[in-house]
PDB file of C-alpha atoms in Angstrom:
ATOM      1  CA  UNK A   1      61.988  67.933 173.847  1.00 42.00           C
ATOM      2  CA  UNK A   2      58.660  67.236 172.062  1.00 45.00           C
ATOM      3  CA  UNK A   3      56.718  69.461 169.479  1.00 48.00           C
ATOM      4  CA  UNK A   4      53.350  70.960 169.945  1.00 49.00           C
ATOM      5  CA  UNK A   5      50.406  69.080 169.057  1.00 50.00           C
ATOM      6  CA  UNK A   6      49.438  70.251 165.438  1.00 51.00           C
ATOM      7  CA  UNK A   7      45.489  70.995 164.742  1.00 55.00           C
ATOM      8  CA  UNK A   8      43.726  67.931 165.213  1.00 57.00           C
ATOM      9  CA  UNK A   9      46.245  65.654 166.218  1.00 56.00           C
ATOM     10  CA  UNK A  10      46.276  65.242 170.115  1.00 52.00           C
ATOM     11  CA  UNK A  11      49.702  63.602 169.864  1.00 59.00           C
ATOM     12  CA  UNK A  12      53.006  65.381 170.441  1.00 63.00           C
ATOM     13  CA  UNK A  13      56.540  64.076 168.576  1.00 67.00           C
ATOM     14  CA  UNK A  14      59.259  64.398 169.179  1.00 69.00           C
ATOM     15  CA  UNK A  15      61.793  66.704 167.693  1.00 68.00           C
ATOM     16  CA  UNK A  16      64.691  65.446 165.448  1.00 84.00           C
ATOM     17  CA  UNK A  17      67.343  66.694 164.048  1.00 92.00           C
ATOM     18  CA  UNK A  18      68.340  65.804 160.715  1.00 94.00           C
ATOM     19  CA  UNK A  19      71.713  66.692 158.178  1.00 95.00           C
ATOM     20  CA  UNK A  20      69.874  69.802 156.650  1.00 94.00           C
ATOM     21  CA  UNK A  21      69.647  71.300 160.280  1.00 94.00           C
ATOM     22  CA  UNK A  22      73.506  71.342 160.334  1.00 95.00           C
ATOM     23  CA  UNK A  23      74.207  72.273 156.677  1.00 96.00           C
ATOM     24  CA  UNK A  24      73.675  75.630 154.767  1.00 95.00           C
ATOM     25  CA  UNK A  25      71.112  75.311 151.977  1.00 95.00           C
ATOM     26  CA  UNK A  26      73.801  75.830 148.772  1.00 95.00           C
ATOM     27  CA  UNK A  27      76.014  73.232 150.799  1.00 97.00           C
ATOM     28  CA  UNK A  28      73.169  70.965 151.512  1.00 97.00           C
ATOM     29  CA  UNK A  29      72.189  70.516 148.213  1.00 97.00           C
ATOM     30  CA  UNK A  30      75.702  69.113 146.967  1.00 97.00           C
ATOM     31  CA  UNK A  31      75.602  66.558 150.430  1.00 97.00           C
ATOM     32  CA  UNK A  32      71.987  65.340 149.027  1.00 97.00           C
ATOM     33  CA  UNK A  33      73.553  64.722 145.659  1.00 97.00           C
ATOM     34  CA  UNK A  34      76.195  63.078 147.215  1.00 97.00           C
ATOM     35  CA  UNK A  35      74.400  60.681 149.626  1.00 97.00           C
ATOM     36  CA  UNK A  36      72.344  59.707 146.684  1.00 96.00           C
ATOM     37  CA  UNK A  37      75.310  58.617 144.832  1.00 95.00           C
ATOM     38  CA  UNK A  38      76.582  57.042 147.621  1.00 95.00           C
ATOM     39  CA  UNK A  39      73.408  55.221 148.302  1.00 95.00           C
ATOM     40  CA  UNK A  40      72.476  53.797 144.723  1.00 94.00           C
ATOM     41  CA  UNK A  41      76.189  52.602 144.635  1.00 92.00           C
ATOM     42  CA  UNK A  42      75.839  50.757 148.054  1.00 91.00           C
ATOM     43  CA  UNK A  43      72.066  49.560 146.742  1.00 92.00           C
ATOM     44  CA  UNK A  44      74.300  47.876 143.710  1.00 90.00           C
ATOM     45  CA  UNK A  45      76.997  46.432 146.084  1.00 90.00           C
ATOM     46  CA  UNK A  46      74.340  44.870 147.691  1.00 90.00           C
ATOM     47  CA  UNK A  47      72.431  43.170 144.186  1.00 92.00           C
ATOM     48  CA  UNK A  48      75.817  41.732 143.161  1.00 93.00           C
ATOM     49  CA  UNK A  49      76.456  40.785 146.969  1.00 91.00           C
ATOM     50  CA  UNK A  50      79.160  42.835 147.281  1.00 91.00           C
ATOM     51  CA  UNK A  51      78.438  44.683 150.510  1.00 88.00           C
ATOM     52  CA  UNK A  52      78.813  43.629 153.929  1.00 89.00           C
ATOM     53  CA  UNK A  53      77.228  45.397 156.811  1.00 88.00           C
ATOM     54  CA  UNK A  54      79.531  48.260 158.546  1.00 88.00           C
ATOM     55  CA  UNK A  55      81.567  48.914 154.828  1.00 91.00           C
ATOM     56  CA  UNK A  56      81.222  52.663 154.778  1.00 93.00           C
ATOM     57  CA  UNK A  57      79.130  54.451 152.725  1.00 94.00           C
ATOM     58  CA  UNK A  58      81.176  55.996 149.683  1.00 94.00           C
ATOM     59  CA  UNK A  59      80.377  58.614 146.478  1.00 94.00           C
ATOM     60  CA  UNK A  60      82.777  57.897 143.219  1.00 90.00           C
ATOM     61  CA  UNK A  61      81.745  61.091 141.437  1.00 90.00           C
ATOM     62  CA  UNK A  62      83.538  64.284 139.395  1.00 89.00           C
ATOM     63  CA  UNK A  63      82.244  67.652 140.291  1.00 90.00           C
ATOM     64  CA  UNK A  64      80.731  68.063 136.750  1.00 92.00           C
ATOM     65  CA  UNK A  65      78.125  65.037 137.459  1.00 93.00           C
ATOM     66  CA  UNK A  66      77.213  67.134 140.366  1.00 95.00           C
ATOM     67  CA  UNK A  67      76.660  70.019 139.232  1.00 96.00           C
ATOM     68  CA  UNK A  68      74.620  68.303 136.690  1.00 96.00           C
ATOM     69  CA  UNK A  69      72.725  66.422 139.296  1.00 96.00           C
ATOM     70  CA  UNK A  70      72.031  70.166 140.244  1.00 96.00           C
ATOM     71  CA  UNK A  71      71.533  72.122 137.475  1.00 97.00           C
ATOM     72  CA  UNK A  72      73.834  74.772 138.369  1.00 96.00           C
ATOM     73  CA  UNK A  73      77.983  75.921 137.933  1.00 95.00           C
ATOM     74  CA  UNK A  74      81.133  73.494 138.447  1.00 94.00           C
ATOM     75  CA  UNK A  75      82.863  75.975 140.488  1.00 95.00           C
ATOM     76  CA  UNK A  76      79.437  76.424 143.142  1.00 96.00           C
ATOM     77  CA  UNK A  77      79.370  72.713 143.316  1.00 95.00           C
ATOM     78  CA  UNK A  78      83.609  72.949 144.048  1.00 94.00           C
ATOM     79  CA  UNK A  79      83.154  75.121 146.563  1.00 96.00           C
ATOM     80  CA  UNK A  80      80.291  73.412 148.035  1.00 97.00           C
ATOM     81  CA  UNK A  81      81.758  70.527 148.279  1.00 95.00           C
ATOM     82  CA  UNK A  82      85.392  72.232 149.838  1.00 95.00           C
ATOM     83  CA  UNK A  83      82.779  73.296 152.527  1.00 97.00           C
ATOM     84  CA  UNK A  84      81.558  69.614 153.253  1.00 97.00           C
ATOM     85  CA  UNK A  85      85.294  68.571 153.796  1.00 95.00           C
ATOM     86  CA  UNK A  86      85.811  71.074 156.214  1.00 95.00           C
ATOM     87  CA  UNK A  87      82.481  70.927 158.392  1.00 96.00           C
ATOM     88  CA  UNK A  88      83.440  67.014 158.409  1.00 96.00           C
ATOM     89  CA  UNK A  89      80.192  65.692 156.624  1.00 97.00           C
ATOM     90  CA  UNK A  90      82.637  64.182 153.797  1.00 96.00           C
ATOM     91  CA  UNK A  91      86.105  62.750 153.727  1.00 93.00           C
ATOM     92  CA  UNK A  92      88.042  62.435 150.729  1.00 90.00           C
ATOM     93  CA  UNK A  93      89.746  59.054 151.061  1.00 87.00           C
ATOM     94  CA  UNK A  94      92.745  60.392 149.037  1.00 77.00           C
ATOM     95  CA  UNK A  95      94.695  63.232 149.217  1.00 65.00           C
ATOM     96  CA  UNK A  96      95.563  63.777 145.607  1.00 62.00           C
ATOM     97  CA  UNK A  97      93.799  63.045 143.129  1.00 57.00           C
ATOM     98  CA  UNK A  98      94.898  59.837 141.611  1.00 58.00           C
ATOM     99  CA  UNK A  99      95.818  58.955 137.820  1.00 56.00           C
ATOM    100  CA  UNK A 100      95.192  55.366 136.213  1.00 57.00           C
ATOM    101  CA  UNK A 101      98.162  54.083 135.599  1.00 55.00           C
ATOM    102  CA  UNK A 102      97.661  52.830 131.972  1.00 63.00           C
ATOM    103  CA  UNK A 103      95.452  55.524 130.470  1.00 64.00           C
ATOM    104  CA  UNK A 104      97.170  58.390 132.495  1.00 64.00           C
ATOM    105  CA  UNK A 105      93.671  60.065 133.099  1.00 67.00           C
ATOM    106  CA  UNK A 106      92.060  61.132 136.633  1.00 66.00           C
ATOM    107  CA  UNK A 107      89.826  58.709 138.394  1.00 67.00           C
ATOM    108  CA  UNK A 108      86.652  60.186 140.296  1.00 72.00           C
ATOM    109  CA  UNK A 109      86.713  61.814 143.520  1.00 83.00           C
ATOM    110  CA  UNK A 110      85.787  59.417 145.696  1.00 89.00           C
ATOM    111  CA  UNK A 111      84.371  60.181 149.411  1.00 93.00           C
ATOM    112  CA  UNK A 112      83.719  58.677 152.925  1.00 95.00           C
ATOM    113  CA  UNK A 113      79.934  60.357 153.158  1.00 97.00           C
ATOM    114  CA  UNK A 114      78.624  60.461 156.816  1.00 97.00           C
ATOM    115  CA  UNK A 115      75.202  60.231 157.513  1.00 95.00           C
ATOM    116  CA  UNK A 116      73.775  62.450 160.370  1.00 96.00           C
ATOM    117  CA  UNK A 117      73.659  59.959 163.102  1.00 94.00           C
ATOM    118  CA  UNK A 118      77.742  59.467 162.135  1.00 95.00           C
ATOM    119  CA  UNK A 119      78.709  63.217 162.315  1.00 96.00           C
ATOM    120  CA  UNK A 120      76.836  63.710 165.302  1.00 95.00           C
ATOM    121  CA  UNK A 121      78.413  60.872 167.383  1.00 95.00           C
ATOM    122  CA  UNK A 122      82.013  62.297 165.937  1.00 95.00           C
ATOM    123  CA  UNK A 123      81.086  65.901 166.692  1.00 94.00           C
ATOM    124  CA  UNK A 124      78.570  65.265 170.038  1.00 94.00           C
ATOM    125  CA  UNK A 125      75.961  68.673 171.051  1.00 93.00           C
ATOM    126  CA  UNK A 126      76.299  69.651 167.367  1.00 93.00           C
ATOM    127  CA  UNK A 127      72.506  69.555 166.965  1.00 94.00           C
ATOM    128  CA  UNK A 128      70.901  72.929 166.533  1.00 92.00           C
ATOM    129  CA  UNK A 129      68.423  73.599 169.190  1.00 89.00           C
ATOM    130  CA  UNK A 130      64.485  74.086 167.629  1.00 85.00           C
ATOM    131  CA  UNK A 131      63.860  77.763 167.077  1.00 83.00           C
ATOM    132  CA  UNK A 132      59.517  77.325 167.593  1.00 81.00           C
TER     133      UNK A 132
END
């Protein structure tokens, strides 16, 4: 499928679909914090050389950075997140939160984040169709 041809511009594109087509707008915003953690930790991986291609992409954060990243309540950003989980778009990579063993304090959550292109080849014909 291909869009319309705007004013002035003869060519047409095509139409893509992108995360924020799949994701509500209060969820979205917590998935855009998210990737952005994930992706300035992979961007520092990479400076000290330790990332290799195909390692997946992963967020190490606590709920209250989030909500910080997005100026708003602990509890929205919990929920938000509880919705990524279950629409697949993040994976916790444990169960239970886990303790350090010699402090005896909780780590960070820490998530598998899929990119678009990921959670539509896991969940195929997902893509919204255009509405114009």
């Amino acid at each position: 499928m291909t869009a319309q041809p705007s004013a002035g511009n003869t060519e047409s594109r095509p139409i893509t679909c992108v995360a924020r087509r799949h994701i509500d707008a209060s969820a979205f915003k917590t998935y855009d914090a998210i990737l952005a953690v994930a992706l300035a930790g992979e961007n520092d991986r990479k400076k000290k050389g330790e990332w290799k291609p195909g390692d997946p992409l992963l967020c190490y954060a606590k709920a209250t950075r989030l909500a910080n990243m997005n100026d708003r309540n602990e509890s929205v950003e919990r929920d938000a997140i509880a919705k990524l989980e279950r629409e697949g778009w993040i994976v916790c990579t444990h169960q239970k939160q886990r303790r350090r063993k010699r402090a005896g304090t909780f780590t960070s959550n820490e998530w598998r984040v899929l990119t678009h292109d990921e959670y539509v080849t896991i969940n195929p014909n997902t893509c919204p169709p255009p509405r114009y």
